[in-house]
XYZ file of N, CA and C in Angstrom:
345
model
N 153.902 82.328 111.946
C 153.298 83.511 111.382
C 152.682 83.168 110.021
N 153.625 82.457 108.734
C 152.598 81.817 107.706
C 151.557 81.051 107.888
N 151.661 80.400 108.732
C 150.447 79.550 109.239
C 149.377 80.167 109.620
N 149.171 80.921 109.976
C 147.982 81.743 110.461
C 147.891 82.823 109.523
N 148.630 83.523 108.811
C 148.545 84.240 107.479
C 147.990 83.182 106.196
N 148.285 82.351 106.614
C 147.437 81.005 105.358
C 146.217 80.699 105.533
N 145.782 80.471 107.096
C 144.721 80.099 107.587
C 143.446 80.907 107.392
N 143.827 82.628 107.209
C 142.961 83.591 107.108
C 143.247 83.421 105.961
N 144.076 83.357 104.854
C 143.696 83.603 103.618
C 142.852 82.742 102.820
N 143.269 81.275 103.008
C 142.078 80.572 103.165
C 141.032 80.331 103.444
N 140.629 81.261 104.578
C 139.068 81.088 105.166
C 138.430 82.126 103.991
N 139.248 83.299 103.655
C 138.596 84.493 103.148
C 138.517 84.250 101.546
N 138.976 83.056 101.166
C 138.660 82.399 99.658
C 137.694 81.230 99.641
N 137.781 80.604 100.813
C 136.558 79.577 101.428
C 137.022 78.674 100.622
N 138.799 78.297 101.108
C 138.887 77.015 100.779
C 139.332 76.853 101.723
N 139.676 75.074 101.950
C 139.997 74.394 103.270
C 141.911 73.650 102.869
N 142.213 72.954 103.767
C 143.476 72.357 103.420
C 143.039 70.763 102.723
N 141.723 70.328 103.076
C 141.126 69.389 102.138
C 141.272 69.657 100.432
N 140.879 70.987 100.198
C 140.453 71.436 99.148
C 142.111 70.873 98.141
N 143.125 71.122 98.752
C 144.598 70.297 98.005
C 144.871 72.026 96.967
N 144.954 73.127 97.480
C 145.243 74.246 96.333
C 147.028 74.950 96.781
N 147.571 74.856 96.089
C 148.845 75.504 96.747
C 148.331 76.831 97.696
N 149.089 76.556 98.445
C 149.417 78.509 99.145
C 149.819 79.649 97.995
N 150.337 79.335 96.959
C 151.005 80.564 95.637
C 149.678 80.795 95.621
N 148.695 79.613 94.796
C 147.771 80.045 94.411
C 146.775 81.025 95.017
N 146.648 80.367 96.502
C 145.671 81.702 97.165
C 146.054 82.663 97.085
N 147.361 82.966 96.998
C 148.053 84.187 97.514
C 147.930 85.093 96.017
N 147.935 84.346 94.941
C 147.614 84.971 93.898
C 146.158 85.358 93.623
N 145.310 84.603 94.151
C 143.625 85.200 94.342
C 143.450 86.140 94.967
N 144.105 86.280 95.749
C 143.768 87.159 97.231
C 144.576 88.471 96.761
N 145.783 88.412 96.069
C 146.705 89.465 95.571
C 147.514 89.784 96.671
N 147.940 89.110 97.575
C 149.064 89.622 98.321
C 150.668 88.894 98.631
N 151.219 89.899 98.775
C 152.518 88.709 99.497
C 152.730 88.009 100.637
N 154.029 87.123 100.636
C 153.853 86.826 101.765
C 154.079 87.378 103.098
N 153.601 87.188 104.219
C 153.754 88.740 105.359
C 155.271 88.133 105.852
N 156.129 87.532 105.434
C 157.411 87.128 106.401
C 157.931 88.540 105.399
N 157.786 88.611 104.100
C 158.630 89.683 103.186
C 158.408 90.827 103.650
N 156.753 91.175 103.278
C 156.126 92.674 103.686
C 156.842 92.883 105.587
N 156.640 92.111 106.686
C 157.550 92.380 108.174
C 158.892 92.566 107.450
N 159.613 91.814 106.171
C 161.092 92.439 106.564
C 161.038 93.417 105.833
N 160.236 93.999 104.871
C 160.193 95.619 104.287
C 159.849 96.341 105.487
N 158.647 96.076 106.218
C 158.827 97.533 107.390
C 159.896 97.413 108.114
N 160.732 95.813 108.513
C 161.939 96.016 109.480
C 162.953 97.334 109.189
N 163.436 96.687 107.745
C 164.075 97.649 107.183
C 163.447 99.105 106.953
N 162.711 99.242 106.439
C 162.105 100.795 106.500
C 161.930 101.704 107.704
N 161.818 100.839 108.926
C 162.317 101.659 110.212
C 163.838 101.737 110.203
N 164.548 100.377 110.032
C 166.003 100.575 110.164
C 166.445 101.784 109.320
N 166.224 101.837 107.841
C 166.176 103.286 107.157
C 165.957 104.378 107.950
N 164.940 104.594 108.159
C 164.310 105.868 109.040
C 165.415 106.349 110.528
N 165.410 105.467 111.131
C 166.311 105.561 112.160
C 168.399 106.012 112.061
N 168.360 105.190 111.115
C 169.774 105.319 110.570
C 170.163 106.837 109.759
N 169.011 107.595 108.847
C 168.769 108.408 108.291
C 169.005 109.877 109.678
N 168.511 109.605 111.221
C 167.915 110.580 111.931
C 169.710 111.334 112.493
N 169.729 112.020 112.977
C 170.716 112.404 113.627
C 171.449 111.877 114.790
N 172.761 111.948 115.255
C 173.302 110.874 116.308
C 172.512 111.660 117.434
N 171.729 112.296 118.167
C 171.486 112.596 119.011
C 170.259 112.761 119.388
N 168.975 112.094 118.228
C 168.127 111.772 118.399
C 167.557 110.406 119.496
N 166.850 110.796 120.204
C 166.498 109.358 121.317
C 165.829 108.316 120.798
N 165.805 108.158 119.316
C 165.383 106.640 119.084
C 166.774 106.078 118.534
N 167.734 107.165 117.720
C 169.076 106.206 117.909
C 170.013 105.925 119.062
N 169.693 106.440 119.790
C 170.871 106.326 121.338
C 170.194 105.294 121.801
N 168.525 104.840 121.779
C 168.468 103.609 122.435
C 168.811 102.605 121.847
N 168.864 102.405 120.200
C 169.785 101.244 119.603
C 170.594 101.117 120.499
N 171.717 101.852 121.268
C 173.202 102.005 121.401
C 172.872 101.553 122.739
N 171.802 101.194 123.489
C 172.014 101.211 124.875
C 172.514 100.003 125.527
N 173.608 99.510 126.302
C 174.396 98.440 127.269
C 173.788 98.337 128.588
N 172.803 97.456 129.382
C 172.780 97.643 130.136
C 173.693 96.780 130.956
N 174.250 98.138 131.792
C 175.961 96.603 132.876
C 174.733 95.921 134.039
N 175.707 94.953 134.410
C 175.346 93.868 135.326
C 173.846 92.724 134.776
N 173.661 93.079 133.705
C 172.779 92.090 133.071
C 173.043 91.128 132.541
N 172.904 89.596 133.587
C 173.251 88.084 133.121
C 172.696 87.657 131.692
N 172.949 86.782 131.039
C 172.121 86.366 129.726
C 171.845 85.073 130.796
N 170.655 84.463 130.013
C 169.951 83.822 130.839
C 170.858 82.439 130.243
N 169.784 81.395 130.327
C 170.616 79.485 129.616
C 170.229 79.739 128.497
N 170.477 78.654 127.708
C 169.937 78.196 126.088
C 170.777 78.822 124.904
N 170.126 78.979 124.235
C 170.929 80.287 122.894
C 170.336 81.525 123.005
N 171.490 81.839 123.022
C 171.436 83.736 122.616
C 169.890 84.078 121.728
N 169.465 85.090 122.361
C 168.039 85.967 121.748
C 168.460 86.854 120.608
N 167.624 86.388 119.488
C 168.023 87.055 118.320
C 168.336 88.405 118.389
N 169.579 88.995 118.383
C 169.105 90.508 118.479
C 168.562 91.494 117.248
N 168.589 92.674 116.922
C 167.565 93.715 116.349
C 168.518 93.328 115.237
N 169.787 93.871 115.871
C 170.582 93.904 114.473
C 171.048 92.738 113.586
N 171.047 91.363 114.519
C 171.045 90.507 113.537
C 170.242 90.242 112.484
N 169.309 90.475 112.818
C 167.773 90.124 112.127
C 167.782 91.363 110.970
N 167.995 92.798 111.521
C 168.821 93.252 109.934
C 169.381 93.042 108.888
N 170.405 92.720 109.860
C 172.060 92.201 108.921
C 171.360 90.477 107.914
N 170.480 90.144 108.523
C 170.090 88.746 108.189
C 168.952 89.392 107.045
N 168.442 90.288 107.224
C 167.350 90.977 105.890
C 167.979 91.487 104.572
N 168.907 92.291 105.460
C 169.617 92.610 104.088
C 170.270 92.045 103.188
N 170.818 90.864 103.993
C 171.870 89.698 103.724
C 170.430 89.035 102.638
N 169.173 88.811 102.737
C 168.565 88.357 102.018
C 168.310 89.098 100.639
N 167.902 90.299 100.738
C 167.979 91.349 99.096
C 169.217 91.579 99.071
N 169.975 91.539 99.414
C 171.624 91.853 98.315
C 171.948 93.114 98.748
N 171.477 94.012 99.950
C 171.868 94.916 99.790
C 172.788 95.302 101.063
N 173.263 96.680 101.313
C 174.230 97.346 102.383
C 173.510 98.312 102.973
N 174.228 98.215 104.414
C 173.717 99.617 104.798
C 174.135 100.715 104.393
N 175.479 101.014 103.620
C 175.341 101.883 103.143
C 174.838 103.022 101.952
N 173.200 102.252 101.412
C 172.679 102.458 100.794
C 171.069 103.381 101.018
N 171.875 103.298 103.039
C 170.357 103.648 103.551
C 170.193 105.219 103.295
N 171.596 106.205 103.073
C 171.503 107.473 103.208
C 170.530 108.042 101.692
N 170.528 106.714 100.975
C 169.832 107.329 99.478
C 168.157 106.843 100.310
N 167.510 107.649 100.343
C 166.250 107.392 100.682
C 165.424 106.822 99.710
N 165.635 106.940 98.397
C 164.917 106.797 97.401
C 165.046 105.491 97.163
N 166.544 105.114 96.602
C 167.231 103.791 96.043
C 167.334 103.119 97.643
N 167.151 103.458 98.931
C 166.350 101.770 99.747
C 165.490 101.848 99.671
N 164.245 102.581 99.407
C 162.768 102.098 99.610
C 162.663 101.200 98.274
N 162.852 101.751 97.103
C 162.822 100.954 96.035
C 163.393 99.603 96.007
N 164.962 99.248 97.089
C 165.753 98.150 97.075
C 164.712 97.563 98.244
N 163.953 98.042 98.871
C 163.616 97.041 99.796
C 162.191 96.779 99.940
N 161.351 97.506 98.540
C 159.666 97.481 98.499
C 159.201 96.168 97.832
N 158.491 94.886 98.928
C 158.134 93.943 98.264
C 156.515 94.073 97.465
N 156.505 94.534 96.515
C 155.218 94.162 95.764
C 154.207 93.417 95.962
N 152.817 93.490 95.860
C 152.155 93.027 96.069
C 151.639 92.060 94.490
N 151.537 90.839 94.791
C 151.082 90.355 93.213
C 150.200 90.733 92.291
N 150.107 90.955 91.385
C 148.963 91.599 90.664
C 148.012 90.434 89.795
């Protein structure tokens, strides 16, 4: 995903990987962050939203859904939703139980854009 978020940012400054310029630097021309941060601010900002809704709303009961008689296939286990949470939050320092303040997670979890 950086790789191709580099590749366009580069084309759209019209430099090449010849050219020898860090990635910070484009990213500071261009004024943006990097998109691995901004994907885990919307991860979390749905996880917010969802966690916020009532237990009997149908976008939280499908979090909750088991389906029986379903084999896991070979190899390693498929990342699931919530790891990849628990693995976001685990990156800003924060808890879920911070999601009921609507205010103090958007603020704990809004990555800035560089100025």
């Amino acid at each position: 995903m950086g790789v191709a978020e580099m590749r366009m940012l580069r084309w759209m400054t019209g430099h090449t990987r010849k050219d020898r310029i860090r990635n910070e630097e484009i990213r500071k021309k261009v004024k943006v962050a990097p998109i691995e941060e901004k994907m885990r601010e919307n991860r979390l900002r749905w996880f917010g939203h969802i966690q916020r809704r009532p237990m009997d709303a149908v976008v939280k009961q499908g979090d909750m859904v088991q389906v029986p008689g379903v084999r896991q296939g070979n190899g390693r286990p498929k990342l699931t939703w919530g790891a990849v949470i628990e693995k976001d939050m685990a990156v800003l320092g924060i808890n879920e139980n911070l999601v009921l303040d609507r205010y103090e997670w958007r603020k704990r979890i809004h990555i800035a854009d560089p100025n």
